[in-house]
Structure formats: structure tokens, C-alpha cells
Short mmCIF file of C-alpha atoms and ligand atoms in Angstrom, two decimals:
data_model
loop_
_atom_site.label_atom_id
_atom_site.label_comp_id
_atom_site.label_asym_id
_atom_site.label_seq_id
_atom_site.Cartn_x
_atom_site.Cartn_y
_atom_site.Cartn_z
CA UNK A 1 24.44 9.37 -4.03
CA UNK A 2 25.44 7.77 -0.83
CA UNK A 3 22.86 5.43 1.27
CA UNK A 4 25.05 3.89 3.55
CA UNK A 5 23.62 1.30 5.83
CA UNK A 6 20.38 1.05 4.33
CA UNK A 7 18.24 -2.18 3.70
CA UNK A 8 17.06 -2.58 0.54
CA UNK A 9 15.06 -5.78 -1.21
CA UNK A 10 15.42 -6.67 -5.29
CA UNK A 11 12.91 -8.97 -6.49
CA UNK A 12 13.87 -10.77 -9.65
CA UNK A 13 18.34 -9.54 -8.99
CA UNK A 14 20.15 -12.58 -10.40
CA UNK A 15 20.23 -10.74 -13.85
CA UNK A 16 19.38 -7.93 -15.25
CA UNK A 17 18.44 -5.13 -14.65
CA UNK A 18 17.49 -6.17 -11.22
CA UNK A 19 21.40 -7.12 -10.26
CA UNK A 20 23.20 -3.82 -12.52
CA UNK A 21 20.26 -2.28 -9.51
CA UNK A 22 22.30 -4.54 -7.02
CA UNK A 23 25.00 -3.57 -7.85
CA UNK A 24 24.04 -0.06 -7.64
CA UNK A 25 23.00 0.12 -4.42
CA UNK A 26 25.70 -1.77 -2.52
CA UNK A 27 28.08 0.59 -4.49
CA UNK A 28 26.09 3.48 -2.53
CA UNK A 29 26.49 1.91 0.65
CA UNK A 30 22.63 -0.24 0.63
CA UNK A 31 22.94 -3.24 2.65
CA UNK A 32 21.12 -5.54 -0.13
CA UNK A 33 18.65 -9.13 -0.23
CA UNK A 34 18.69 -10.93 -3.54
CA UNK A 35 15.12 -12.44 -4.47
CA UNK A 36 14.35 -13.96 -7.90
CA UNK A 37 12.97 -17.23 -8.72
CA UNK A 38 15.78 -19.92 -8.23
CA UNK A 39 18.26 -19.81 -4.10
CA UNK A 40 21.10 -20.36 -6.64
CA UNK A 41 21.31 -17.27 -8.61
CA UNK A 42 20.37 -15.76 -5.96
CA UNK A 43 23.35 -16.91 -4.01
CA UNK A 44 25.14 -16.11 -7.36
CA UNK A 45 24.48 -12.60 -8.00
CA UNK A 46 24.81 -12.26 -4.09
CA UNK A 47 28.46 -13.35 -3.88
CA UNK A 48 29.01 -10.81 -7.39
CA UNK A 49 27.23 -8.01 -5.76
CA UNK A 50 29.43 -8.66 -2.08
CA UNK A 51 32.10 -6.01 -0.83
CA UNK A 52 33.23 -4.63 1.70
CA UNK A 53 31.20 -2.64 4.73
CA UNK A 54 28.08 -4.15 2.59
CA UNK A 55 25.61 -7.27 3.66
CA UNK A 56 23.31 -9.23 0.91
CA UNK A 57 20.39 -11.81 2.08
CA UNK A 58 20.07 -14.02 -0.80
CA UNK A 59 15.96 -15.34 -0.91
CA UNK A 60 14.45 -16.92 -3.63
CA UNK A 61 11.10 -15.83 -3.73
CA UNK A 62 7.82 -15.94 -6.71
CA UNK A 63 6.71 -12.21 -6.42
CA UNK A 64 2.92 -14.23 -7.47
CA UNK A 65 3.10 -15.64 -4.57
CA UNK A 66 1.92 -14.43 -1.40
CA UNK A 67 3.23 -17.17 1.21
CA UNK A 68 6.73 -16.46 -0.46
CA UNK A 69 6.85 -12.90 -0.10
CA UNK A 70 5.37 -13.29 2.99
CA UNK A 71 8.65 -14.93 4.08
CA UNK A 72 11.07 -13.07 2.10
CA UNK A 73 10.12 -10.09 3.92
CA UNK A 74 10.59 -11.33 7.59
CA UNK A 75 13.79 -13.23 6.43
CA UNK A 76 14.94 -9.89 5.59
CA UNK A 77 13.47 -8.35 9.20
CA UNK A 78 14.86 -11.02 10.85
CA UNK A 79 18.25 -10.15 8.79
CA UNK A 80 19.28 -6.40 9.28
CA UNK A 81 16.30 -5.27 11.11
CA UNK A 82 14.81 -2.54 9.37
CA UNK A 83 14.01 -2.79 5.10
CA UNK A 84 13.12 1.12 3.90
CA UNK A 85 14.16 0.49 0.38
CA UNK A 86 11.82 -2.48 -1.68
CA UNK A 87 12.88 -2.29 -5.80
CA UNK A 88 9.75 -4.63 -7.72
CA UNK A 89 11.65 -4.70 -10.80
CA UNK A 90 10.39 -8.99 -12.07
CA UNK A 91 8.97 -9.00 -14.73
CA UNK A 92 7.70 -10.75 -17.75
CA UNK A 93 7.08 -10.48 -20.61
CA UNK A 94 6.71 -12.70 -23.19
CA UNK A 95 6.02 -11.93 -27.09
CA UNK A 96 2.25 -12.95 -28.17
CA UNK A 97 0.10 -12.14 -31.01
CA UNK A 98 -3.21 -11.44 -29.58
CA UNK A 99 -5.37 -13.19 -31.47
CA UNK A 100 -3.37 -16.69 -30.41
CA UNK A 101 -2.94 -15.18 -26.43
CA UNK A 102 -4.65 -18.05 -23.84
CA UNK A 103 -5.72 -16.50 -20.17
CA UNK A 104 -3.11 -18.86 -19.39
CA UNK A 105 -0.87 -16.32 -20.81
CA UNK A 106 -2.98 -13.22 -19.62
CA UNK A 107 -3.05 -14.49 -16.26
CA UNK A 108 0.65 -15.39 -15.74
CA UNK A 109 1.41 -11.32 -16.88
CA UNK A 110 -0.39 -9.98 -14.94
CA UNK A 111 0.11 -11.96 -12.05
CA UNK A 112 3.94 -11.85 -11.78
CA UNK A 113 4.08 -7.75 -13.28
CA UNK A 114 1.64 -6.65 -11.36
CA UNK A 115 -0.06 -8.65 -8.87
CA UNK A 116 3.13 -9.57 -7.99
CA UNK A 117 4.42 -5.49 -7.08
CA UNK A 118 1.07 -5.31 -4.98
CA UNK A 119 2.11 -8.40 -2.77
CA UNK A 120 5.35 -7.25 -2.54
CA UNK A 121 4.50 -3.71 -1.93
CA UNK A 122 1.27 -4.82 0.97
CA UNK A 123 4.35 -7.22 2.25
CA UNK A 124 6.69 -3.86 3.25
CA UNK A 125 4.83 -1.48 3.64
CA UNK A 126 4.17 -2.73 7.60
CA UNK A 127 7.02 -2.90 8.07
CA UNK A 128 8.88 0.14 6.62
CA UNK A 129 9.52 3.21 8.65
CA UNK A 130 8.79 7.37 7.36
CA UNK A 131 11.54 7.75 4.68
CA UNK A 132 11.30 4.94 3.13
CA UNK A 133 11.47 4.07 -0.70
CA UNK A 134 9.12 1.67 -3.29
CA UNK A 135 11.00 2.27 -6.64
CA UNK A 136 8.16 -0.07 -9.18
CA UNK A 137 11.08 -1.18 -12.83
CA UNK A 138 7.53 0.21 -14.91
CA UNK A 139 8.40 0.24 -19.05
CA UNK A 140 7.88 2.63 -21.93
CA UNK A 141 5.20 0.07 -22.92
CA UNK A 142 3.61 1.42 -20.74
CA UNK A 143 2.94 4.71 -22.16
CA UNK A 144 3.07 3.34 -26.13
CA UNK A 145 2.10 0.10 -27.28
CA UNK A 146 3.68 -3.09 -28.41
CA UNK A 147 2.72 -5.18 -30.68
CA UNK A 148 2.73 -9.35 -29.46
CA UNK A 149 2.64 -7.22 -26.15
CA UNK A 150 -1.25 -6.54 -25.84
CA UNK A 151 -0.49 -8.13 -21.93
CA UNK A 152 2.57 -7.00 -21.05
CA UNK A 153 1.63 -3.08 -22.25
CA UNK A 154 -2.10 -4.05 -19.90
CA UNK A 155 0.26 -4.75 -16.78
CA UNK A 156 2.83 -1.90 -16.64
CA UNK A 157 -0.17 0.60 -17.52
CA UNK A 158 -1.52 -1.12 -14.33
CA UNK A 159 1.59 -0.60 -12.47
CA UNK A 160 1.70 3.15 -12.99
CA UNK A 161 -1.99 3.84 -11.90
CA UNK A 162 -0.73 1.54 -8.75
CA UNK A 163 2.43 2.96 -8.48
CA UNK A 164 0.28 7.23 -8.29
CA UNK A 165 -1.92 5.41 -6.56
CA UNK A 166 -0.29 3.83 -3.45
CA UNK A 167 1.55 6.49 -3.69
CA UNK A 168 -0.59 8.96 -2.47
CA UNK A 169 -2.02 6.74 0.07
CA UNK A 170 1.39 6.18 2.08
CA UNK A 171 2.08 9.81 1.43
CA UNK A 172 0.64 9.96 5.21
CA UNK A 173 3.39 7.55 6.05
CA UNK A 174 6.19 9.60 4.44
CA UNK A 175 7.12 6.65 1.85
CA UNK A 176 7.35 7.95 -1.02
CA UNK A 177 6.70 5.82 -4.36
CA UNK A 178 7.80 6.03 -7.66
CA UNK A 179 8.36 4.36 -10.69
CA UNK A 180 10.77 4.07 -13.34
CA UNK A 181 10.15 2.77 -17.38
CA UNK A 182 13.10 1.92 -19.22
CA UNK A 183 13.14 1.90 -22.90
CA UNK A 184 15.13 -0.98 -24.70
CA UNK A 185 17.86 -2.32 -22.36
CA UNK A 186 20.17 -4.88 -22.75
CA UNK A 187 19.22 -7.82 -20.69
CA UNK A 188 19.05 -11.68 -20.48
CA UNK A 189 15.64 -11.65 -21.25
CA UNK A 190 15.04 -8.83 -23.68
CA UNK A 191 18.34 -9.58 -26.15
CA UNK A 192 19.17 -13.74 -26.30
CA UNK A 193 16.12 -14.46 -28.67
CA UNK A 194 16.65 -10.74 -31.27
CA UNK A 195 17.90 -11.90 -33.95
CA UNK A 196 20.09 -9.06 -35.38
CA UNK A 197 18.02 -7.38 -37.47
CA UNK A 198 15.40 -6.51 -34.44
CA UNK A 199 18.79 -5.26 -32.72
CA UNK A 200 19.31 -3.09 -35.82
CA UNK A 201 16.07 -1.91 -35.82
CA UNK A 202 15.32 -1.51 -32.00
CA UNK A 203 18.21 0.68 -32.10
CA UNK A 204 17.79 3.14 -35.43
CA UNK A 205 14.16 3.31 -33.21
CA UNK A 206 16.22 5.42 -30.03
CA UNK A 207 17.11 9.24 -30.88
CA UNK A 208 20.34 8.11 -28.95
CA UNK A 209 21.21 5.08 -31.14
CA UNK A 210 21.93 2.72 -28.88
CA UNK A 211 20.41 0.31 -26.19
CA UNK A 212 20.56 0.77 -22.41
CA UNK A 213 22.68 -0.83 -20.02
CA UNK A 214 21.23 -2.54 -16.57
CA UNK A 215 23.15 1.05 -14.42
CA UNK A 216 21.11 3.26 -17.13
CA UNK A 217 17.95 2.39 -15.08
CA UNK A 218 19.74 1.37 -11.75
CA UNK A 219 20.91 5.15 -11.71
CA UNK A 220 17.44 7.06 -11.73
CA UNK A 221 16.85 4.39 -8.50
CA UNK A 222 19.37 4.80 -6.79
CA UNK A 223 18.46 8.32 -6.92
CA UNK A 224 15.09 7.95 -6.25
CA UNK A 225 15.92 5.44 -3.38
CA UNK A 226 17.28 8.08 -1.73
CA UNK A 227 16.64 11.47 0.66
CA UNK A 228 17.10 13.53 -3.02
CA UNK A 229 14.45 12.25 -3.34
CA UNK A 230 12.07 12.86 -1.12
CA UNK A 231 9.93 15.36 -2.94
CA UNK A 232 9.70 12.70 -5.62
CA UNK A 233 6.27 10.54 -5.37
CA UNK A 234 4.00 8.95 -7.94
CA UNK A 235 5.96 9.70 -10.27
CA UNK A 236 6.80 7.90 -13.13
CA UNK A 237 10.23 8.61 -14.81
CA UNK A 238 11.24 7.57 -18.06
CA UNK A 239 15.12 5.88 -19.23
CA UNK A 240 14.83 5.44 -22.88
CA UNK A 241 17.86 7.35 -24.76
CA UNK A 242 14.59 9.03 -25.80
CA UNK A 243 12.71 6.90 -27.71
CA UNK A 244 9.20 7.93 -26.80
CA UNK A 245 9.77 12.08 -27.63
CA UNK A 246 8.34 10.87 -31.21
P1 NAD B 1 15.50 -10.63 -17.58
O1 NAD B 1 14.28 -11.79 -17.68
O2 NAD B 1 16.53 -10.45 -18.18
O3 NAD B 1 15.30 -11.15 -16.37
C1 NAD B 1 14.53 -11.14 -14.92
C2 NAD B 1 14.16 -11.81 -14.15
O4 NAD B 1 13.22 -11.60 -12.70
C3 NAD B 1 15.11 -12.59 -14.45
O5 NAD B 1 15.71 -13.09 -13.13
C4 NAD B 1 14.24 -13.68 -13.81
O6 NAD B 1 13.94 -15.04 -12.77
C5 NAD B 1 13.08 -12.50 -12.83
N1 NAD B 1 11.24 -13.05 -12.52
C6 NAD B 1 10.27 -13.65 -13.39
N2 NAD B 1 9.10 -14.34 -13.24
C7 NAD B 1 9.53 -14.01 -11.79
C8 NAD B 1 9.16 -14.46 -10.31
N3 NAD B 1 7.89 -14.63 -10.46
N4 NAD B 1 8.83 -14.31 -8.79
C9 NAD B 1 10.97 -13.40 -8.77
N5 NAD B 1 11.48 -13.27 -9.69
C10 NAD B 1 11.08 -12.90 -11.64
O7 NAD B 1 14.26 -9.19 -17.81
P2 NAD B 1 15.24 -7.53 -17.52
O8 NAD B 1 15.53 -7.28 -19.23
O9 NAD B 1 16.00 -7.73 -16.03
O10 NAD B 1 13.77 -6.98 -16.72
C11 NAD B 1 13.29 -6.98 -15.77
C12 NAD B 1 12.60 -6.05 -15.15
O11 NAD B 1 12.56 -5.01 -16.34
C13 NAD B 1 11.20 -6.14 -16.21
O12 NAD B 1 10.29 -5.78 -14.41
C14 NAD B 1 10.76 -5.83 -16.64
O13 NAD B 1 10.14 -5.72 -17.79
C15 NAD B 1 11.41 -4.32 -17.44
N6 NAD B 1 11.45 -3.53 -18.49
C16 NAD B 1 12.65 -5.32 -19.01
C17 NAD B 1 12.96 -3.98 -20.21
C18 NAD B 1 14.59 -3.85 -21.25
O14 NAD B 1 14.00 -3.86 -22.58
N7 NAD B 1 14.78 -5.15 -20.89
C19 NAD B 1 11.87 -2.65 -20.48
C20 NAD B 1 11.69 -2.08 -19.82
C21 NAD B 1 11.17 -2.81 -18.53
#
């Protein structure tokens, strides 16, 4: 897949799926803006994806804060003069039983996972030209329920609705908006707190009999960010090794 000289922003890109996406976009020829909560994390990730002919920019940004999102977009435009691809990847998934879930727990998850995508997309769209792509990272939790993740499941269901409605509005501008819904992926956020038993249980539920890798997700994102996907918009592409098939 060729994305030579395109300019892409990836949020939540210092580790996990976001870093995998940044690496794959750079491999496909994109200049990549690496964004995450802390500058040091962004700098380290940018160093990891650096390669000849590829420019990187590291910008700290909390996607839930409009002023920081506006700064991310304006720094990108200042450095590269254009923005072709936005990947809304930043997300949190703190397990909390519903009975114990506080209003603050609920708000935090919606602010990062759903409002973050809204803020980034709205600021990006103002600068994007025809042929640009937005890819939102949803989750299979948008399609099936997970105990302890009521707020997360709601936020990712929201991401799917956001994807469809925005795709419709941006069709006139010829900007594609799609989502990728990962299953269980090996990332620091997902696996650090997993016991051996939890891991075995997860793998047992996946027909492919393994957890996914960040690159499994990144390849789907690279496709949706490419011209090969020009006629695909408003879709949610499930990448889960078959988890949701039964
Ligand atoms: P992760 O925790 O390993 O990485 C997420 C990154 O997002 C971190 O670097 C974190 O610092 C950053 N982040 C958190 N809040 C942020 C904010 N307010 N602004 C900017 N950055 C912020 O998680 P991951 O597993 O790589 O998840 C990435 C995305 O994939 C998330 O949207 C998640 O919901 C989704 N997802 C993950 C899985 C999985 O199994 N790993 C499954 C389905 C969906």
C-alpha cells in the first residue's frame, strides 16, 4: 500500500495500537505526527518510526481538550502545510462494575473516547482537502457487551454512530470516514493487568486462537487511509480473529 508523502496524525501513538499504526503508516511512506499525552512519550515513539525519507513530528495533546487539539492541528499545518489522514486512536478502557461506576468515571471515558474523536475530526476537517481520510479506532465492544465496561461499550457504540453520520456529511467534500473495530489486541493497555487465566480465557474465545497484534489493526487502517479505499465510507471494519462471529 503506497501513501507516499501523505501527512498523517495518529493520536494515542506512544504505545500499543497507536504506535503500530504510526509505524505502518511510516512504512507506507507517510510523514507521521505522533501525538499522545506526554511529550517524552511522543518523542520516543517518533524516534522509533523515523526512517529515511520520512519526517516525523511529536506533539503532546490530550484529545479531550480543545485548545490542545487545535494546537496539534496548527503545529501539523505549520510543519507540513497539509493534513491528509487523521487516525483517532487515543482511548481508555478502565474496568469498573456498573454499580460502582461514578459520574466522573463515565464522563472521563466519554470525553477521551468520543469527545476526543469529535474535537480532532472537527479541527482536522477544516484543513483537509478532497481525498483525505479519517479512521476512528472503535472496538468490538461497540457490537457486543463486556462486563465492567458499560461506559466504554457506550463510548465505542458512539464512535460507530459518529463515523456513519460524519461520513454522510463529509461525502460532499470527498473525505472518507471509517472505523476499525479491534478485538483483543496485545498492547500495554490491554494486557498489563491480565492474569495467565484471563489471557487463556480470552484466547479460548477467539476462533483464530491468538490475540491480535497492533500490526493486525494497523494494516486495516493503512488500507482505509489509502486511495484503494476511496469508495468505502461510513463503515466499521471488524478485525478480531473471528471473536464476534458467534
Ligand atoms: P494503550 O493503553 O496501550 O494505548 C492507548 C494510548 O492512548 C496511550 O499511549 C495513552 O497515553 C493514550 N491516551 C489515553 N488518553 C489520552 C488522551 N486523553 N489524549 C491522548 N492520548 C491519550 O491502549 P491500546 O490497546 O493501544 O488502545 C488503543 C485504541 O484501541 C483505544 O481507542 C482502544 O479503545 C482501542 N481498542 C483496543 C483494544 C485492545 O484489545 N487493545 C481492543 C479494542 C479497541
